[in-house]
Amino acid sequence: MKKVVILGGGVAGTVTANNLATKMADEVRNGEVDITLITDNPYHIYEPGYLYFIFNRLREDELKRNLEELLDANVRLAIDRAVKIDTENQRVECESKSYDYDYLVIATGSRITPEEVPGLKEAGNWFYDLQGSMRLRSALTRFRGGKIVISVIGIPHKCPVAPIELTFILHDFLKKRGLREKSEIVYTYPANKIFIMEPVVEMIQPMFDERGIEYRTFFNPMEIDAKEKKIITLEGEEESFDLLIAIPPHKGAEVVIDSGLGDKGGWIPTDRYTLKVEGYENIYALGDATNIPVSKAGSVAHFQAEVVAENLVADLSGIEPTAAYNGKTFCFIETGWEEATYIRFDYSTPPKPVVPNKLLHFLKVAYNKAYWLTARGLL
Ligand SMILES: Cc1cc2nc3c(=O)[nH]c(=O)nc-3n(C[C@H](O)[C@H](O)[C@H](O)COP(=O)(O)OP(=O)(O)OC[C@H]3O[C@@H](n4cnc5c(N)ncnc54)[C@H](O)[C@@H]3O)c2cc1C
């Protein structure tokens, strides 16, 4: 029997497991293949929902599903925390037991590390996990005017466009509550422009200007003075705030770092076409966990999962795998309370944003519901 272990129950792990289980249903049933998904959280989280949750537009129960309900019946689910990936002995060591593998898929995602910036945990807010989103939601409810700073601290981070979306929605949210004129919105970015992709900058920057949203570039927070409520940057600048919404620094999973499989940031060196971990013929990595220079986005994880599942089918059938990921990325960008645009690109085609409109916003809202079908592999 060939054993496939998939580590991580986010988009990348879940979609890979479901695609593989569908394609290998007969082999699993007759005992030739075993598919085990190991994850440390019994719930699958729809992280894009945090952007809506903080404005009271989605409830907590709409952000998560029991993973057991989402997985194909041919996938064995193990709720356990991996502590070491032992590539020599082809084994994943978890807190309660070890799992041998013939093929391993690492889909452990990324995590936020606010503790890396002194003062950020005390004085900052974020919407990149549930606890942070709850705290920010109540801070927004209490906000009565003043200066809000949205600060992207470090690249890469999940969903590169989420801070831009938050800024636009926040502008409309304050307007609706009669607070925009009593408020200043400042957006800061670590690079020399407000976003890494020039076509997006060309569209977004004039929209910031029209709305009176200020921005600072080359802005790298080094410390937050929680008492004085100001950000101190590496470049020697200071920016005061009444409400700080930060995108905290990100790192790869601890198990990746502890197993010596990550680079400095804990990202796994991975071939950008085959999605094989460099130096290993039987280990794939995908989603946020890799060092591939594409967006850390659910859509990327989803497209990559299709490639990994197809290549695993070839591996398990004794055929040379040939499926390749071409960099395909798709992201909606909410540009306000009721309008959106999108970008679609790959390794050879740059994005061409379209004029924002209401229909695209409603498509995104519909996708927030349809997501659960895509995670099951049904869409
Ligand atoms: C606010 C916000 C908005 C976003 N908006 C969008 C959007 O509009 N569109 C889009 O495409 N993307 C968006 N994203 C990004 C998207 O959510 C992520 O890119 C996606 O979740 C990555 O999927 P993944 O499976 O690689 O990682 P994750 O979803 O992070 O899953 C990793 C899994 O690994 C498990 N795990 C980690 N370590 C261990 C361990 N040691 N042992 C066992 N299990 C472990 C975790 O519990 C988790 O289940 C957004 C993200 C955020 C935070």
Coordinates of C-alpha atoms and ligand atoms in Angstrom, one line a residue:
M1 CA 0.0 0.0 0.0
K2 CA 1.3 3.5 -0.9
K3 CA 0.8 6.1 1.8
V4 CA 0.2 9.8 1.0
V5 CA 0.3 12.2 4.0
I6 CA -1.0 15.7 3.5
L7 CA 0.0 18.1 6.3
G8 CA -2.4 21.1 6.8
G9 CA -6.1 21.4 6.6
G10 CA -6.4 24.8 5.0
V11 CA -7.3 25.5 1.4
A12 CA -4.2 23.9 0.0
G13 CA -4.4 20.7 2.0
T14 CA -8.1 20.2 1.8
V15 CA -8.4 20.7 -1.9
T16 CA -5.4 18.5 -2.6
A17 CA -6.9 15.7 -0.5
N18 CA -10.3 16.0 -2.0
N19 CA -9.0 16.1 -5.6
L20 CA -6.7 13.1 -5.0
A21 CA -9.4 11.1 -3.2
T22 CA -11.8 11.6 -6.1
K23 CA -9.2 10.6 -8.7
M24 CA -7.9 7.6 -6.7
A25 CA -11.3 6.4 -5.3
D26 CA -10.9 2.8 -6.5
E27 CA -7.3 2.5 -5.3
V28 CA -8.3 3.8 -1.8
R29 CA -11.3 1.4 -1.6
N30 CA -9.3 -1.6 -2.6
G31 CA -6.4 -0.8 -0.2
E32 CA -3.7 0.1 -2.7
V33 CA -3.5 3.8 -1.6
D34 CA -4.1 5.5 1.8
I35 CA -4.6 9.2 2.0
T36 CA -4.2 10.8 5.5
L37 CA -4.7 14.5 6.2
I38 CA -3.0 15.7 9.4
T39 CA -3.9 19.1 10.8
D40 CA -3.9 20.7 14.2
N41 CA -7.3 22.5 13.8
P42 CA -10.6 20.5 13.5
Y43 CA -12.0 23.6 11.7
H44 CA -11.3 24.8 8.2
I45 CA -11.2 28.6 8.3
Y46 CA -12.3 30.9 5.4
E47 CA -9.8 33.7 6.1
P48 CA -11.0 36.1 3.4
G49 CA -14.2 36.4 5.6
Y50 CA -12.3 38.3 8.3
L51 CA -12.5 41.4 6.0
Y52 CA -16.3 41.2 6.3
F53 CA -16.5 40.0 9.9
I54 CA -14.8 43.2 11.2
F55 CA -17.5 45.3 9.6
N56 CA -20.3 43.0 10.9
R57 CA -21.1 41.7 7.4
L58 CA -20.3 38.0 8.1
R59 CA -20.8 36.1 11.4
E60 CA -18.2 33.9 13.1
D61 CA -20.1 30.7 12.2
E62 CA -19.9 31.7 8.5
L63 CA -16.1 31.8 8.6
K64 CA -15.5 28.1 9.5
R65 CA -16.7 24.6 8.9
N66 CA -15.9 21.3 10.6
L67 CA -13.1 19.8 8.4
E68 CA -14.7 16.4 8.7
E69 CA -17.7 17.7 6.8
L70 CA -15.5 19.1 4.0
L71 CA -13.3 16.1 3.4
D72 CA -14.0 13.2 0.9
A73 CA -15.0 10.0 2.8
N74 CA -11.8 8.4 1.3
V75 CA -9.5 10.7 3.3
R76 CA -8.4 9.7 6.7
L77 CA -8.5 12.8 9.0
A78 CA -6.0 13.0 11.9
I79 CA -6.3 16.0 14.3
D80 CA -2.7 16.2 15.6
R81 CA 0.1 18.8 15.7
A82 CA 3.2 17.9 13.6
V83 CA 6.4 18.7 15.4
K84 CA 9.0 17.3 13.0
I85 CA 9.2 16.2 9.4
D86 CA 11.8 13.4 9.2
T87 CA 12.6 13.2 5.5
E88 CA 15.3 10.6 6.0
N89 CA 12.9 8.1 7.5
Q90 CA 9.9 9.4 5.5
R91 CA 7.9 10.1 8.6
V92 CA 5.9 13.0 10.1
E93 CA 6.2 13.1 13.9
C94 CA 3.2 14.5 15.7
E95 CA 2.4 15.2 19.3
S96 CA 0.4 12.0 19.7
K97 CA 1.9 9.6 17.1
S98 CA 4.1 9.3 14.0
Y99 CA 2.9 8.8 10.4
D100 CA 5.0 7.1 7.7
Y101 CA 4.7 8.3 4.1
D102 CA 5.7 7.4 0.6
Y103 CA 4.6 10.8 -0.6
L104 CA 4.2 13.9 1.5
V105 CA 2.4 17.2 0.7
I106 CA 3.3 20.1 3.0
A107 CA 0.5 22.7 3.2
T108 CA 1.2 24.3 6.5
G109 CA 0.5 27.8 5.4
S110 CA 1.9 31.0 7.0
R111 CA 1.4 32.6 10.4
I112 CA 1.5 36.1 11.7
T113 CA 4.2 37.1 14.1
P114 CA 3.2 40.4 15.7
E115 CA 5.6 39.7 18.6
E116 CA 8.5 40.6 16.3
V117 CA 7.6 44.3 16.5
P118 CA 7.9 45.7 20.0
G119 CA 4.6 47.3 21.1
L120 CA 2.5 45.9 18.3
K121 CA 0.6 43.4 20.4
E122 CA -0.2 46.1 23.0
A123 CA -1.2 49.0 20.7
G124 CA -2.0 47.4 17.3
N125 CA -5.1 45.7 15.8
W126 CA -5.3 43.3 12.9
F127 CA -7.8 41.3 10.9
Y128 CA -5.5 38.3 10.1
D129 CA -6.8 35.9 12.7
L130 CA -10.1 35.5 14.6
Q131 CA -8.9 37.0 17.9
G132 CA -7.4 40.0 16.2
S133 CA -10.5 40.5 14.1
M134 CA -12.8 40.4 17.1
R135 CA -10.7 43.1 18.8
L136 CA -10.6 45.2 15.7
R137 CA -14.4 44.9 15.2
S138 CA -15.0 46.2 18.6
A139 CA -12.4 49.0 18.2
L140 CA -14.2 50.1 14.9
T141 CA -17.5 50.0 16.7
R142 CA -16.2 52.4 19.4
F143 CA -14.3 54.7 17.0
R144 CA -15.7 58.2 17.0
G145 CA -13.2 60.0 14.8
G146 CA -9.4 60.6 14.7
K147 CA -6.5 59.2 12.8
I148 CA -6.5 55.6 11.6
V149 CA -3.2 54.2 10.2
I150 CA -3.2 51.0 8.1
S151 CA 0.3 49.8 8.1
V152 CA 1.7 46.9 6.1
I153 CA 4.6 45.6 8.1
G154 CA 6.8 43.4 5.9
I155 CA 6.3 41.4 2.7
P156 CA 5.3 38.7 2.0
H157 CA 2.0 38.5 3.8
K158 CA -1.3 36.7 3.1
C159 CA -3.5 38.2 0.4
P160 CA -1.4 41.2 -0.8
V161 CA -4.5 43.2 -1.7
A162 CA -6.4 42.8 1.6
P163 CA -4.9 46.0 3.2
I164 CA -6.0 48.0 0.1
E165 CA -9.5 46.5 0.3
L166 CA -9.7 47.3 4.0
T167 CA -8.7 50.9 3.4
F168 CA -11.4 51.4 0.8
I169 CA -14.1 49.7 2.8
L170 CA -13.1 51.7 5.9
H171 CA -13.5 55.0 4.0
D172 CA -17.1 54.0 3.1
F173 CA -17.8 52.7 6.6
L174 CA -16.7 56.0 8.2
K175 CA -18.7 58.0 5.6
K176 CA -21.8 56.0 6.3
R177 CA -21.5 56.6 10.0
G178 CA -20.9 60.3 9.6
L179 CA -17.3 60.0 10.8
R180 CA -15.2 60.5 7.7
E181 CA -14.9 64.2 8.0
K182 CA -13.7 63.8 11.6
S183 CA -11.1 61.2 10.5
E184 CA -7.8 60.9 8.8
I185 CA -6.9 57.6 7.0
V186 CA -3.2 56.9 6.4
Y187 CA -2.0 53.8 4.5
T188 CA 1.7 52.8 4.8
Y189 CA 3.6 50.3 2.7
P190 CA 7.2 49.0 3.0
A191 CA 8.3 49.4 -0.7
N192 CA 8.8 52.5 -2.8
K193 CA 5.2 52.5 -4.1
I194 CA 1.8 51.7 -2.5
F195 CA 1.7 48.1 -3.9
I196 CA 4.1 45.7 -5.5
M197 CA 2.4 45.5 -8.9
E198 CA 2.6 48.6 -11.1
P199 CA -0.8 48.1 -12.9
V200 CA -2.5 47.9 -9.5
V201 CA -0.8 51.1 -8.3
E202 CA -1.9 52.9 -11.5
M203 CA -5.5 52.1 -10.7
I204 CA -5.5 52.4 -6.9
Q205 CA -3.4 55.5 -6.3
P206 CA -5.8 58.0 -8.0
M207 CA -8.7 56.3 -6.1
F208 CA -6.8 56.9 -2.8
D209 CA -6.3 60.6 -3.9
E210 CA -10.0 61.1 -4.8
R211 CA -11.0 59.8 -1.4
G212 CA -8.4 61.9 0.6
I213 CA -6.6 58.7 1.7
E214 CA -3.0 59.6 2.5
Y215 CA -0.1 57.2 2.0
R216 CA 3.5 56.8 3.0
T217 CA 5.9 54.5 1.1
F218 CA 9.3 53.1 2.2
F219 CA 7.7 52.9 5.6
N220 CA 9.0 50.0 7.7
P221 CA 7.8 50.1 11.3
M222 CA 10.5 49.0 13.8
E223 CA 8.7 49.7 17.0
I224 CA 5.3 50.9 18.3
D225 CA 5.3 53.3 21.2
A226 CA 2.1 52.1 22.8
K227 CA 2.0 54.9 25.4
E228 CA 2.5 57.8 23.0
K229 CA 0.5 56.0 20.2
K230 CA 3.1 56.4 17.5
I231 CA 4.9 54.2 15.0
I232 CA 8.7 54.5 14.8
T233 CA 10.2 53.3 11.5
L234 CA 13.6 52.0 10.4
E235 CA 13.8 55.0 8.1
G236 CA 13.7 57.3 11.1
E237 CA 10.1 58.5 10.7
E238 CA 7.4 58.8 13.3
E239 CA 3.6 58.5 12.6
S240 CA 1.0 59.1 15.3
F241 CA -2.3 57.2 15.4
D242 CA -5.6 57.0 17.3
L243 CA -6.3 53.5 15.8
L244 CA -3.5 51.3 14.3
I245 CA -4.6 48.5 11.9
A246 CA -1.4 46.6 11.1
I247 CA -0.6 43.7 8.8
P248 CA 1.8 42.0 11.1
P249 CA 5.0 40.3 9.8
H250 CA 4.5 36.7 8.5
K251 CA 6.5 33.5 8.8
G252 CA 6.3 29.9 7.7
A253 CA 5.1 27.2 10.1
E254 CA 7.2 26.3 13.1
V255 CA 7.4 22.6 12.1
V256 CA 8.9 23.6 8.7
I257 CA 11.6 25.7 10.5
D258 CA 12.2 23.1 13.2
S259 CA 12.7 20.4 10.5
G260 CA 15.3 22.5 8.6
L261 CA 13.0 22.6 5.5
G262 CA 12.5 26.4 5.4
D263 CA 14.6 29.4 4.4
K264 CA 15.2 32.4 6.6
G265 CA 11.5 33.2 6.8
G266 CA 10.4 29.6 7.1
W267 CA 9.3 29.4 3.4
I268 CA 9.9 26.1 1.7
P269 CA 12.2 26.2 -1.3
T270 CA 9.9 24.8 -4.0
D271 CA 10.0 24.4 -7.8
R272 CA 7.6 27.0 -9.1
Y273 CA 6.3 24.7 -11.9
T274 CA 6.4 21.1 -10.5
L275 CA 5.7 22.2 -6.9
K276 CA 8.2 19.6 -5.7
V277 CA 10.3 20.6 -2.6
E278 CA 13.8 21.3 -3.9
G279 CA 16.0 18.2 -3.4
Y280 CA 13.0 15.8 -2.9
E281 CA 11.3 13.6 -5.5
N282 CA 8.5 12.5 -3.1
I283 CA 7.6 15.8 -1.3
Y284 CA 5.4 18.5 -2.7
A285 CA 4.7 21.9 -1.1
L286 CA 2.0 24.4 -2.0
G287 CA -0.1 27.4 -0.8
D288 CA 1.3 29.9 1.6
A289 CA 4.0 27.6 2.8
T290 CA 6.3 27.9 -0.2
N291 CA 9.0 30.4 -1.3
I292 CA 7.4 30.7 -4.8
P293 CA 7.2 34.4 -5.7
V294 CA 3.4 34.4 -6.2
S295 CA 0.7 35.9 -4.0
K296 CA 0.0 34.1 -0.7
A297 CA -3.7 33.6 -1.7
G298 CA -6.4 31.0 -1.4
S299 CA -6.9 31.1 -5.2
V300 CA -3.2 30.2 -5.7
A301 CA -3.4 27.4 -3.1
H302 CA -6.5 26.1 -5.0
F303 CA -4.9 26.2 -8.5
Q304 CA -1.7 24.6 -7.1
A305 CA -3.7 21.9 -5.4
E306 CA -5.1 20.7 -8.7
V307 CA -1.5 20.4 -10.1
V308 CA -0.3 18.5 -7.0
A309 CA -3.2 16.1 -7.0
E310 CA -2.7 15.4 -10.7
N311 CA 1.1 14.8 -10.2
L312 CA 0.4 12.5 -7.2
V313 CA -1.9 10.4 -9.3
A314 CA 0.9 10.0 -11.8
D315 CA 3.4 9.2 -9.1
L316 CA 1.1 6.6 -7.5
S317 CA 0.4 5.1 -11.0
G318 CA 4.2 4.8 -11.7
I319 CA 4.1 7.4 -14.4
E320 CA 6.4 10.5 -14.7
P321 CA 4.3 13.5 -13.5
T322 CA 3.9 16.3 -16.0
A323 CA 1.3 18.7 -14.6
A324 CA 2.8 22.2 -14.0
Y325 CA 1.6 25.3 -12.2
N326 CA 1.8 28.4 -14.4
G327 CA 1.6 31.1 -11.7
K328 CA -2.2 31.4 -12.2
T329 CA -3.6 33.9 -9.6
F330 CA -7.0 35.5 -9.3
C331 CA -8.0 38.1 -6.7
F332 CA -11.1 40.2 -6.2
I333 CA -10.3 43.6 -4.9
E334 CA -13.1 45.3 -3.0
T335 CA -12.9 49.0 -3.7
G336 CA -15.6 50.1 -1.3
W337 CA -18.8 49.0 0.5
E338 CA -20.5 48.1 -2.8
E339 CA -18.0 47.9 -5.6
A340 CA -15.0 45.8 -6.6
T341 CA -12.6 44.9 -9.3
Y342 CA -10.3 41.9 -9.8
I343 CA -6.9 41.0 -11.0
R344 CA -5.9 37.8 -12.9
F345 CA -2.3 37.0 -13.9
D346 CA 0.3 34.3 -14.2
Y347 CA 4.1 34.0 -14.6
S348 CA 4.0 35.5 -18.1
T349 CA 0.9 37.7 -18.1
P350 CA 0.7 40.8 -15.9
P351 CA -2.6 41.9 -14.3
K352 CA -4.9 44.3 -16.1
P353 CA -7.4 45.6 -13.5
V354 CA -10.9 46.4 -14.8
V355 CA -12.9 49.5 -13.8
P356 CA -14.5 48.7 -10.4
N357 CA -18.3 48.0 -10.5
K358 CA -21.2 46.7 -8.4
L359 CA -21.5 43.4 -10.2
L360 CA -18.0 42.3 -9.2
H361 CA -18.7 43.2 -5.6
F362 CA -21.8 41.0 -5.7
L363 CA -19.9 38.2 -7.3
K364 CA -17.4 38.4 -4.4
V365 CA -20.2 38.3 -1.9
A366 CA -21.6 35.3 -3.7
Y367 CA -18.2 33.6 -3.7
N368 CA -18.0 34.0 0.1
K369 CA -20.9 31.5 0.2
A370 CA -19.8 29.3 -2.7
Y371 CA -16.4 28.9 -1.2
W372 CA -17.5 25.9 0.8
L373 CA -18.3 24.1 -2.5
T374 CA -14.9 24.9 -4.0
A375 CA -13.2 23.6 -0.8
R376 CA -15.0 20.3 -1.3
G377 CA -13.8 20.3 -4.9
L378 CA -17.4 20.6 -6.3
L379 CA -16.8 23.9 -8.2
Ligands
LIG1 C1 -7.8 38.9 6.0 C2 -7.5 37.9 4.9 C3 -8.1 38.1 3.7 C4 -7.8 37.2 2.6 N1 -8.4 37.4 1.4 C5 -8.2 36.6 0.4 C6 -8.9 36.7 -0.8 O1 -9.8 37.6 -1.0 N2 -8.6 35.8 -1.8 C7 -7.6 34.9 -1.7 O2 -7.4 34.1 -2.6 N3 -6.9 34.7 -0.5 C8 -7.2 35.5 0.5 N4 -6.5 35.4 1.7 C9 -5.4 34.4 1.8 C10 -5.8 33.0 2.0 O3 -6.7 32.9 3.1 C11 -4.5 32.2 2.3 O4 -3.6 32.4 1.3 C12 -4.9 30.7 2.3 O5 -5.7 30.4 3.5 C13 -3.6 29.8 2.3 O6 -4.0 28.5 2.4 P1 -3.0 27.4 2.9 O7 -3.8 26.1 2.9 O8 -1.7 27.4 2.2 O9 -2.7 27.8 4.4 P2 -3.7 27.9 5.6 O10 -5.1 28.2 5.2 O11 -3.0 28.8 6.6 O12 -3.7 26.4 6.2 C14 -2.6 25.9 6.9 C15 -3.0 24.7 7.7 O13 -1.9 24.0 8.3 C16 -2.2 23.7 9.6 N5 -0.9 23.6 10.3 C17 0.0 24.5 10.4 N6 1.1 24.0 11.2 C18 0.7 22.7 11.5 C19 1.3 21.7 12.3 N7 2.5 21.9 12.9 N8 0.7 20.5 12.5 C20 -0.5 20.3 11.9 N9 -1.2 21.3 11.2 C21 -0.6 22.5 11.0 C22 -3.1 24.9 10.1 O14 -3.9 24.6 11.2 C23 -4.0 25.1 8.9 O15 -5.0 24.2 8.9 C24 -6.8 36.2 2.8 C25 -6.2 36.0 4.0 C26 -6.5 36.9 5.1 C27 -5.9 36.7 6.4

